[in-house]
Coordinates of C-alpha atoms in Angstrom, one line a residue:
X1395 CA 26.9 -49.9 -48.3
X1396 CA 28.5 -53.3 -47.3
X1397 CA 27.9 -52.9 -43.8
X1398 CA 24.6 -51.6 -44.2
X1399 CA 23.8 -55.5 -45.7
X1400 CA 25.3 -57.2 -43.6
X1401 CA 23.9 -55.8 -41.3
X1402 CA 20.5 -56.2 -42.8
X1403 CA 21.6 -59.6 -43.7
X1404 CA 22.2 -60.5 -39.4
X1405 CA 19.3 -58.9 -38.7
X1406 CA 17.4 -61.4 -40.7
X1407 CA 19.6 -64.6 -40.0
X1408 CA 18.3 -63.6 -36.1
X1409 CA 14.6 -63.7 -37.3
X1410 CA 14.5 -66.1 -38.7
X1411 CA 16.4 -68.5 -36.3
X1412 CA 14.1 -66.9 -33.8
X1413 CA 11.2 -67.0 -34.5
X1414 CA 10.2 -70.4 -33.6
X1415 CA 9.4 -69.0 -30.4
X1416 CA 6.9 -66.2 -31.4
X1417 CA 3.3 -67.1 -30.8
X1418 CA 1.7 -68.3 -33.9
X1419 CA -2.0 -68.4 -32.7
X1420 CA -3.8 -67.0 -30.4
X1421 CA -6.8 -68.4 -29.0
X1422 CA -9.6 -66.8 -26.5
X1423 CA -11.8 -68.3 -24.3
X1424 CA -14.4 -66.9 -21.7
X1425 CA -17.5 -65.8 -19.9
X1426 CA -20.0 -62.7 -18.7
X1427 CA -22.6 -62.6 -16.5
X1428 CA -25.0 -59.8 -15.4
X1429 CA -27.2 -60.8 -12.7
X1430 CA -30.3 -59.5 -10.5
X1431 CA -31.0 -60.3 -6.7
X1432 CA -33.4 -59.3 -4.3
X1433 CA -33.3 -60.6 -0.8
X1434 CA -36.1 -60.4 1.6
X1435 CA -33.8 -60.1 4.7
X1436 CA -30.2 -59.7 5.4
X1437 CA -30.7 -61.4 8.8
X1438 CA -32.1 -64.5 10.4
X1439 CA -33.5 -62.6 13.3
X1440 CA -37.1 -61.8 13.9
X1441 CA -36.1 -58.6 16.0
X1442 CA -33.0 -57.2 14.2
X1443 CA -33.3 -54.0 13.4
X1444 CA -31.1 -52.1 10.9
X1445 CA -30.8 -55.5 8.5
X1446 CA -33.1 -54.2 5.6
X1447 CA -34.2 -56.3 2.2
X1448 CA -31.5 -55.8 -0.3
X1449 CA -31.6 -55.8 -3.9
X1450 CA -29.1 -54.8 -6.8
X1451 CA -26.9 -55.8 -10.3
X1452 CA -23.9 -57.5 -9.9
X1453 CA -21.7 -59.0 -12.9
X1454 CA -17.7 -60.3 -13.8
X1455 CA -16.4 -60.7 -17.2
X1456 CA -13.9 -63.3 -17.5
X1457 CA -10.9 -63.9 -20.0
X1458 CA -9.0 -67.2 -21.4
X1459 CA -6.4 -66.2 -23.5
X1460 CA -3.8 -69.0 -24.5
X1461 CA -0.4 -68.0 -26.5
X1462 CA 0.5 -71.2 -28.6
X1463 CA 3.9 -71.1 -30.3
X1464 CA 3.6 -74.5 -30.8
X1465 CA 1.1 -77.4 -30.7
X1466 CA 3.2 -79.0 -27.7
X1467 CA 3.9 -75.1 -26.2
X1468 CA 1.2 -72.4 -25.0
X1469 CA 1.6 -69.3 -22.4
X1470 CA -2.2 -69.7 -20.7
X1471 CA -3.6 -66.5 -18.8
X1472 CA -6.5 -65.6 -17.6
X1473 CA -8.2 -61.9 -16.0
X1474 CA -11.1 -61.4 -14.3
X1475 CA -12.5 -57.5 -15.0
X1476 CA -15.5 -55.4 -13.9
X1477 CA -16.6 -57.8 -11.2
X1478 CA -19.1 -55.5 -9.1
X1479 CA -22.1 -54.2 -8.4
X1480 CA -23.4 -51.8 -11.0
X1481 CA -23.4 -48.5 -9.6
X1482 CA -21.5 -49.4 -6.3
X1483 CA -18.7 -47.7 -5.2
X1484 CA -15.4 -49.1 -5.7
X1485 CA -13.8 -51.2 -2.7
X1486 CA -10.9 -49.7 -0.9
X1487 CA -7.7 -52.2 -0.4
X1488 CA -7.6 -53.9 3.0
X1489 CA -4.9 -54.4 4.8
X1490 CA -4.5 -58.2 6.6
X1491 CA -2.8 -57.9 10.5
X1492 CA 1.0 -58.1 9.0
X1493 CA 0.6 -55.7 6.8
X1494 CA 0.2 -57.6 3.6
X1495 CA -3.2 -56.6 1.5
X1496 CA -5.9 -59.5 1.9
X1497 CA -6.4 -61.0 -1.4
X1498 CA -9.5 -62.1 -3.2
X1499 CA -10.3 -65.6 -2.2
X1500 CA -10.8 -66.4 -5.2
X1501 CA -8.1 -64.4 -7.3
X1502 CA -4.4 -64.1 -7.8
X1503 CA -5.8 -60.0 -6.9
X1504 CA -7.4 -57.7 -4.2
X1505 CA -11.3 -57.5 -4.6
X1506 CA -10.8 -54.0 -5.3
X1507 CA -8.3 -54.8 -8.8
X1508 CA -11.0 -57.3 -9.4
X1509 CA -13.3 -54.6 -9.7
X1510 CA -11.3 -53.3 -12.4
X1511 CA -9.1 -55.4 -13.7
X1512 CA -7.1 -58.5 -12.0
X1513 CA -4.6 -61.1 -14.0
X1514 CA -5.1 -64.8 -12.2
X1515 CA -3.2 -67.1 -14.4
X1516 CA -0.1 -67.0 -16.0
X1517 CA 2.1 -70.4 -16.5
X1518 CA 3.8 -72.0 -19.3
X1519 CA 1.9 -75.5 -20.6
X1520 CA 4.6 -77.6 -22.1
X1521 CA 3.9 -81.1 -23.1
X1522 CA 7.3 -83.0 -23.3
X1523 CA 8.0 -86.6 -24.5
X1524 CA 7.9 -87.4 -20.4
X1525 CA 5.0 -86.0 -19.9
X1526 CA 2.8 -82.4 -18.8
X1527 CA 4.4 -79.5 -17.6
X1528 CA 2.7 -76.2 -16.0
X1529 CA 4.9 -73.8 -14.8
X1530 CA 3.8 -70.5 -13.6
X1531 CA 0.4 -69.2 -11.5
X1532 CA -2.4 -71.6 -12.2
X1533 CA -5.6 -73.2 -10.6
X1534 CA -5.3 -75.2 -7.1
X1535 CA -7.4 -76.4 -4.8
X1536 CA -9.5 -78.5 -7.2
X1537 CA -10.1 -82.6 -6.8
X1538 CA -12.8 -84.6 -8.0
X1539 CA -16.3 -83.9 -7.7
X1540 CA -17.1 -80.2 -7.1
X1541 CA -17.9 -80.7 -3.4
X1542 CA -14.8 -79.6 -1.2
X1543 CA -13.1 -77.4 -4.4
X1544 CA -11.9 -74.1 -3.7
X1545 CA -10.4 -72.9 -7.0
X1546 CA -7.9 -70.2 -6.5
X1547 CA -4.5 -69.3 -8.3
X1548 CA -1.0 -70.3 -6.6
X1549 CA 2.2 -70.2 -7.7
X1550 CA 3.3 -73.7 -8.4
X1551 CA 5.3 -76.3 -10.6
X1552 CA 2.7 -78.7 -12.1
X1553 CA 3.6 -82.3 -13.7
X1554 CA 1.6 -84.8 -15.0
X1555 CA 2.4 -88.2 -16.8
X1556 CA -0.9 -89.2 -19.0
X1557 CA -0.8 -93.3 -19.6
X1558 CA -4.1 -94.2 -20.4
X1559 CA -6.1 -95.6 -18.7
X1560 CA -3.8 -94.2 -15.7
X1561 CA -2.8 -90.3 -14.9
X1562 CA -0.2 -89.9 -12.3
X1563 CA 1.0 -86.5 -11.2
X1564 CA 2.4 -84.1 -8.4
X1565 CA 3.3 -80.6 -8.0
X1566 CA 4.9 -78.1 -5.3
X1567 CA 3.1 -75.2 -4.3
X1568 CA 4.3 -71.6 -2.9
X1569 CA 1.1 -70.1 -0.9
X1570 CA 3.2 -67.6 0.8
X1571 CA 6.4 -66.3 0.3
X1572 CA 7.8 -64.2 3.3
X1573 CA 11.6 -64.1 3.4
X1574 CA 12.2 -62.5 0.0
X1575 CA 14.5 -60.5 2.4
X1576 CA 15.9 -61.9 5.6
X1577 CA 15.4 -58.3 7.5
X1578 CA 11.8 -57.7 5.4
X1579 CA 9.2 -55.9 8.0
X1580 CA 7.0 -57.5 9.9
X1581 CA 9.0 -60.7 10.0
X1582 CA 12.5 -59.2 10.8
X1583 CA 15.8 -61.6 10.6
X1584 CA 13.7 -65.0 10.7
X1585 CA 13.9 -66.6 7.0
X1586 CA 12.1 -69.7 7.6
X1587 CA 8.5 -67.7 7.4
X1588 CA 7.3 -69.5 4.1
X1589 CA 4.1 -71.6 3.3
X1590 CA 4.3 -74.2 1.0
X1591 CA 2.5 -77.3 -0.2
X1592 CA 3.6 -80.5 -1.8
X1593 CA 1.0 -83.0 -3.9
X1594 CA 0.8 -86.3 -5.1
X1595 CA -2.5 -87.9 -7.0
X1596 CA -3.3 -90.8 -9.4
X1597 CA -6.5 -91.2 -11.3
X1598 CA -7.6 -95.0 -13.3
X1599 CA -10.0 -94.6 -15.7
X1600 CA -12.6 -97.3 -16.3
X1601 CA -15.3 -97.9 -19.1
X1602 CA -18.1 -94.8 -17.5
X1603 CA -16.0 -93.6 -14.7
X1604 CA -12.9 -92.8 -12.7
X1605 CA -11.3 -93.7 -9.2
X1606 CA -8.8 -91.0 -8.0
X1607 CA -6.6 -90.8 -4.9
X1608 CA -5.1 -87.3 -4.3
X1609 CA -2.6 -87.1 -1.0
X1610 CA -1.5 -83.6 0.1
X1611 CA 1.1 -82.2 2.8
X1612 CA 1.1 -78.3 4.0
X1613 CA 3.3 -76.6 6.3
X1614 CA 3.0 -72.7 7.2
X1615 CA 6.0 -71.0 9.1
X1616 CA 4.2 -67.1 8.6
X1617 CA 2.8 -67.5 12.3
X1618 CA 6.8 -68.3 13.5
X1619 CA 7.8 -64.7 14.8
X1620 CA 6.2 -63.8 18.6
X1621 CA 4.3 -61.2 16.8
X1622 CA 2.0 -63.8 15.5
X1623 CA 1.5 -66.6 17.6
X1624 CA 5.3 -68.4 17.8
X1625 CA 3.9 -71.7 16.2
X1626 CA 4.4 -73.5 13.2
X1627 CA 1.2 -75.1 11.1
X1628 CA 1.5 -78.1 9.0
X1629 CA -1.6 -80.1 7.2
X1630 CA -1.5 -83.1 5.8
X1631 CA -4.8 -85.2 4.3
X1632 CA -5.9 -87.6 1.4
X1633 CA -9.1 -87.6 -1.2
X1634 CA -10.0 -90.4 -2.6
X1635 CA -12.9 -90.2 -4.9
X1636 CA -15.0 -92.1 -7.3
X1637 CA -17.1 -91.1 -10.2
X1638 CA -19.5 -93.7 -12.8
X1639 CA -22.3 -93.9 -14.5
X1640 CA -25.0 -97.0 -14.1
X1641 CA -27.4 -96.8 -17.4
X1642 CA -28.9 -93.2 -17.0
X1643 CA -27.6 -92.8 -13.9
X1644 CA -24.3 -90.4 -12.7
X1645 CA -23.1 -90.9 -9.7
X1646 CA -20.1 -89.5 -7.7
X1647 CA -18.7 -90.1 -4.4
X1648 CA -15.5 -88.5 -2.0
X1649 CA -14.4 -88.4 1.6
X1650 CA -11.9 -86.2 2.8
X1651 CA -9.6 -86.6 6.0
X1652 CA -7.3 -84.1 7.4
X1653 CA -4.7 -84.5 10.1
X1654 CA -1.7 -82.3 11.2
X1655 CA -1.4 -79.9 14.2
X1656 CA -2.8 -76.6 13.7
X1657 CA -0.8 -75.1 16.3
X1658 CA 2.7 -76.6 16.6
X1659 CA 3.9 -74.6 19.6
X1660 CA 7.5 -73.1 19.7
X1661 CA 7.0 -71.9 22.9
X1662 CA 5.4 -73.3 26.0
X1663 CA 1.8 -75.0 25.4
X1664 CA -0.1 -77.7 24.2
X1665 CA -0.3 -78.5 20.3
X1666 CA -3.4 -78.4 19.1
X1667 CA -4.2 -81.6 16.8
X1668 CA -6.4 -81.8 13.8
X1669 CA -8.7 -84.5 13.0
X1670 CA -11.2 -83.7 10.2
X1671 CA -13.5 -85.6 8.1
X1672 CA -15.8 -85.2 5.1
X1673 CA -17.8 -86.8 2.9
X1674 CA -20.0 -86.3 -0.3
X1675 CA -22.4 -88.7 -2.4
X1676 CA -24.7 -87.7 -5.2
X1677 CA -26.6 -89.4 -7.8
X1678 CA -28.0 -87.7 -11.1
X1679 CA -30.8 -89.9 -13.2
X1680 CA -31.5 -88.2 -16.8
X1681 CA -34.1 -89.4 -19.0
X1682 CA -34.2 -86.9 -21.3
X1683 CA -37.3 -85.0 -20.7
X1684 CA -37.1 -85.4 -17.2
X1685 CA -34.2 -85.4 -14.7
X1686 CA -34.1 -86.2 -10.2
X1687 CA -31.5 -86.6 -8.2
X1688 CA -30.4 -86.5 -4.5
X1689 CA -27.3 -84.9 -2.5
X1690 CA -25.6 -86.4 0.9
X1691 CA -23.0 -84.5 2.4
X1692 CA -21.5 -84.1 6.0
X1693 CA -18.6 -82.0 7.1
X1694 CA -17.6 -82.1 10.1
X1695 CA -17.6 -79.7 13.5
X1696 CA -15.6 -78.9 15.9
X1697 CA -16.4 -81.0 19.4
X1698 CA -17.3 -79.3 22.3
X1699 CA -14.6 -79.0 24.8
X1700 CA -11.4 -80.2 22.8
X1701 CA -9.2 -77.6 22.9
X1702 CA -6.3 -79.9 21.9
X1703 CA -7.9 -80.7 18.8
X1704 CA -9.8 -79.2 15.8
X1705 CA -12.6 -81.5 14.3
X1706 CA -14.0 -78.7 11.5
X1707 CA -10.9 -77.4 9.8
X1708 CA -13.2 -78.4 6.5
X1709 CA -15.6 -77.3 4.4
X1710 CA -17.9 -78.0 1.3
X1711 CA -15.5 -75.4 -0.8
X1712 CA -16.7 -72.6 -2.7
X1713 CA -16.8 -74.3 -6.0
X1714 CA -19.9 -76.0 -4.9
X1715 CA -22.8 -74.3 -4.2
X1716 CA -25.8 -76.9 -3.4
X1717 CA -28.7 -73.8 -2.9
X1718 CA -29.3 -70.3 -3.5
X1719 CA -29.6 -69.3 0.1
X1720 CA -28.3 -72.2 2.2
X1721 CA -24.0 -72.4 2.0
X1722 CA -23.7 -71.1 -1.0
X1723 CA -20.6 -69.1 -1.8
X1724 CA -21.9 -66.5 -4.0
X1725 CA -24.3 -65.1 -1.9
X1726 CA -22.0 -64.8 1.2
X1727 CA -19.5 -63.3 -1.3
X1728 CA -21.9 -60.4 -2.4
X1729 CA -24.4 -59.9 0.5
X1730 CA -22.0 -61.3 3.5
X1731 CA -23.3 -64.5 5.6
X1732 CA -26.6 -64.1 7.4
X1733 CA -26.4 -63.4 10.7
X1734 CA -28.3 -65.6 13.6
X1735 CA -28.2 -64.7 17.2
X1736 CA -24.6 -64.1 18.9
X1737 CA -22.0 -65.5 16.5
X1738 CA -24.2 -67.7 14.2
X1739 CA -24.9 -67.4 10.6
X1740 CA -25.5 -69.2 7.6
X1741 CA -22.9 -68.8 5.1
X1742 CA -21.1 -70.8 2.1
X1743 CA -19.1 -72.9 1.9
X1744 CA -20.4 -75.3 4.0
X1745 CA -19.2 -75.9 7.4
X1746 CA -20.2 -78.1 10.7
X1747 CA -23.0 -79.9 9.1
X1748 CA -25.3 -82.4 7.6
X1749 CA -26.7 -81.5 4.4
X1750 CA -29.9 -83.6 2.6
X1751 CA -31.4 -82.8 -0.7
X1752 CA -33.6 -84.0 -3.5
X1753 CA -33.8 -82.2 -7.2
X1754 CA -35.8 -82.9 -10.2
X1755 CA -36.9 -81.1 -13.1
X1756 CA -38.3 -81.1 -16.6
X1757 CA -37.4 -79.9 -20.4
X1758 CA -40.6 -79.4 -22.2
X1759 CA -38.8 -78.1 -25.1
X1760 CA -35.0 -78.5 -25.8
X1761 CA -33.7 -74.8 -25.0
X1762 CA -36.0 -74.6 -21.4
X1763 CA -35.3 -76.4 -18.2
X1764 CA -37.4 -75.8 -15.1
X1765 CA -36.1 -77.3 -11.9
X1766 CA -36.9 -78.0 -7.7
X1767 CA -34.9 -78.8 -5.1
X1768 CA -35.5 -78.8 -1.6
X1769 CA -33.1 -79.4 1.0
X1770 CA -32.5 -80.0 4.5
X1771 CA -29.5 -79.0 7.3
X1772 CA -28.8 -79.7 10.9
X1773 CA -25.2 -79.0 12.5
X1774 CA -22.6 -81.6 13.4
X1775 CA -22.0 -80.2 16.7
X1776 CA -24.0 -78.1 19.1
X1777 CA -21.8 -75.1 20.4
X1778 CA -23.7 -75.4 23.6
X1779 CA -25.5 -78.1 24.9
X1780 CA -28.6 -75.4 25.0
X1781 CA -28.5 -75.2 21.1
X1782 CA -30.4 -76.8 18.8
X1783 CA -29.3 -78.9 15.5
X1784 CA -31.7 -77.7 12.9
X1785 CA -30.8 -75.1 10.1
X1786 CA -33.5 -75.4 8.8
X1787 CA -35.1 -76.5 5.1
X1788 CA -35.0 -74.4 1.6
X1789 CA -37.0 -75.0 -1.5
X1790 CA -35.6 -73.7 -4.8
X1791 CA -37.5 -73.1 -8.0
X1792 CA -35.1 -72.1 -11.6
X1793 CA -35.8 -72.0 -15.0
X1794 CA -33.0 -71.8 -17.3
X1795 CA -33.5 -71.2 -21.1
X1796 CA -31.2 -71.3 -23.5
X1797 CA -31.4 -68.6 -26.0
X1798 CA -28.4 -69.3 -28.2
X1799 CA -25.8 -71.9 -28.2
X1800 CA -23.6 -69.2 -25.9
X1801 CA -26.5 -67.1 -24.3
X1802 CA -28.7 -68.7 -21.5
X1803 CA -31.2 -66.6 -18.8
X1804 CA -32.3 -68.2 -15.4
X1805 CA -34.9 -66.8 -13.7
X1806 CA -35.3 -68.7 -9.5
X1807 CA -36.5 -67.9 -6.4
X1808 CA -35.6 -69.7 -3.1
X1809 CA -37.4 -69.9 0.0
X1810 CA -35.7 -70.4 3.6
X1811 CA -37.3 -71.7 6.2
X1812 CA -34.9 -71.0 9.0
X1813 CA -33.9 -73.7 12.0
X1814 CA -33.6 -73.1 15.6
X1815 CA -29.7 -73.5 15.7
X1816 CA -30.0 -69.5 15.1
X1817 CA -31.5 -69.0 18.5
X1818 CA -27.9 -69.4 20.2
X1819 CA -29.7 -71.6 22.9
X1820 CA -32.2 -68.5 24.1
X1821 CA -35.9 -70.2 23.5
X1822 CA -37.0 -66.3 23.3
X1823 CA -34.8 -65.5 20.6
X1824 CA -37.2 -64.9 17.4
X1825 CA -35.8 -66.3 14.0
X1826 CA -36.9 -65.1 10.5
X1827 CA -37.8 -67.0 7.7
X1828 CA -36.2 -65.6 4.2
X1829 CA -36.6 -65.8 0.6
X1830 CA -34.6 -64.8 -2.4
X1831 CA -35.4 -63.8 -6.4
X1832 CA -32.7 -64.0 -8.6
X1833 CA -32.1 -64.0 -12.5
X1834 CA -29.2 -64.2 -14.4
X1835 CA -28.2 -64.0 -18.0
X1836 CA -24.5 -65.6 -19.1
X1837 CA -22.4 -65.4 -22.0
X1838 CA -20.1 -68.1 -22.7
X1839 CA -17.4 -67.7 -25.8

């Protein structure tokens, strides 16, 4: 009976002294969507045959869950579940050219987990006397204004020192691990076959704004081996952006620049440079019942006969969607890009091109918005000195109400008015205008 309570006895003395470390809330966090689409055409060609109107119900549910065991000390995570068509059939995994499956560009997941069930976050938030830690698979690829943002989940060690009005920060990233094992198939003995990526930004923060200045270096070894090319990658750019607000006026600004050499031979041949620019302005006027606005953006192209450099390794990023038909991510992602003549197509994110829009809208009552927008897009650079610049011009009409504080319905339509650059350079090619319905109801909790 004396062992049996001291026994006891330890096994309490070790809960207690533990349990510091158990979680002792739990908090969730989240979204759903279900939404409708019908598109006229699923081509930009006047003569295509086979390319028929589609329409169908698509939807994601999307989880925060956050794991505090203290105020200073959570485990974040995050899923993504049920994102696909209703009634399609399930996605089969693909397979990428070494072997590897290709992942969902948006998700730490295949698209075909995502359909049922895919984890993208896990990573430890610590915040220490010296300042933020995240530790663990988290969100990259986001700066700034949403224009050039491509939120996806990477492996990486995350710190950030908060000094108001100032935020410094930096973290290393692991985007592809090869050499797990020196003899691991398709890269054989060659251990150096990583890709990794190494951050530095700093953010002031001013009475209505913030100025921030992000610097970034990449290097890729997974194209070393013969098998794949036999040449090394490395990136290297800076963002700067600014963001303030003039009376009832927002207004946001950034330019990105990216050097490097996308193809850093290791055998016999010319590198191949890169040289890539971008930039973004937008201003937002609200006055309460009425709202307008006005987009600039330009990424740009690759230049006709440089084949020792590469002018359009950018683009407008996913995260930012400036239409419902022209370069916007969610359409490409569901439907596929629409297909010109030859290789042309309009697709999102935005790539090779001048982008012009102006937006307004009204709220006659408090829970209803109704909006416009019409926009305009050439290309940077002309393929062919036979093409023409002009994407063409899109109108968009949305009404959004709100029918609780967490439940809103938009109902648009968009109509496409489709440019000559989709001719290839044949004046007897036949484009196609197009148009779009869509509505959408989301959940937020």
């Amino acid at each position: 009976m004396k062992r049996f309570w001291l026994v006891l006895l330890a096994l309490g003395m070790l809960f207690a002294f533990s349990s510091s470390v158990f979680a002792a809330d739990v908090k969730f966090t989240g979204s759903y969507y279900a939404t409708g689409m019908y598109l006229n055409d699923t081509t930009l060609r006047k003569d295509a045959t086979g390319f028929p109107s589609t329409a169908f119900y698509y939807q994601r549910l999307r989880v925060n869950m956050e794991f505090f065991a203290t105020p200073a000390l959570k485990l974040v995570s995050r899923f993504d579940a049920l994102e696909r068509i209703w009634g399609g059939a399930r996605s089969t995994t693909t397979l990428g050219p070494t072997g590897q499956p290709v992942w969902d560009v948006d998700s730490y997941g295949t698209r075909a987990e995502n359909q049922n069930i895919a984890f993208d976050y896990a990573y430890i938030w610590y915040a220490s006397k010296i300042g933020l830690w995240q530790v663990g698979i988290s969100s990259d690829n986001v700066w700034g204004p949403a224009f050039g943002n491509n939120d996806e989940p990477e492996g990486q060690i995350h710190y950030t020192l908060v000094k108001m009005p100032i935020i410094v920060g930096g973290k290393i990233v692991k985007i592809m691990d090869n050499s797990r094992s020196a003899l691991s198939a398709p890269w054989g003995a060659q251990n150096d076959v990583d890709a990794d990526k190494y951050v530095l930004y700093g953010i002031y923060n001013f009475k209505g704004g913030s100025v921030g200045l992000l610097g970034y270096y990449a290097r890729s070894a997974a194209t070393r081996p013969a098998a794949f090319g036999n040449y090394l990658q490395t990136v290297y750019g800076v963002i700067p952006y600014v963001r303030a607000k003039v009376g009832p006026v927002a207004l946001e600004a950034e330019v990105q620049w990216q050097g490097g050499k996308a193809r850093d031979w290791e055998a016999a041949g010319a590198d191949v440079k890169i040289d890539s620019w971008s930039a973004y302005v937008d201003a937002l006027a609200d006055m309460g019942m009425f709202y307008a606005g006005g987009t600039v953006a330009w990424v740009s192209g690759d230049k006709p006969g440089s084949a020792t450099k590469m002018e359009g390794t950018q683009s407008g990023g996913r995260d930012w969607n400036p239409m419902l038909i022209m370069f916007n991510h969610d359409l490409t992602y569901w439907v596929n890009g629409l297909p010109g003549y030859s290789t042309t197509n309009i697709a999102g994110p935005m790539t090779n091109a001048w982008f012009l829009s102006a937006r307004g809208g009204v709220r006659p009552v408090a829970d209803l918005t109704i909006g416009a927008a019409v926009a305009y897009a050439w290309a940077d650079q002309k393929p062919g000195s036979a093409f023409k610049k002009d994407y063409g011009i899109e109108l968009d009409v949305t009404a959004t109400y709100r029918i609780t504080n967490n439940l809103t319905y938009m109902l648009g339509g968009a109509y496409l008015w489709t440019g000559d650059y989709f001719k290839a350079g044949v004046a007897s090619n036949k484009v196609a205008d197009n148009y779009m319905l869509i509505n959408k109801l989301t959940l937020t909790f």
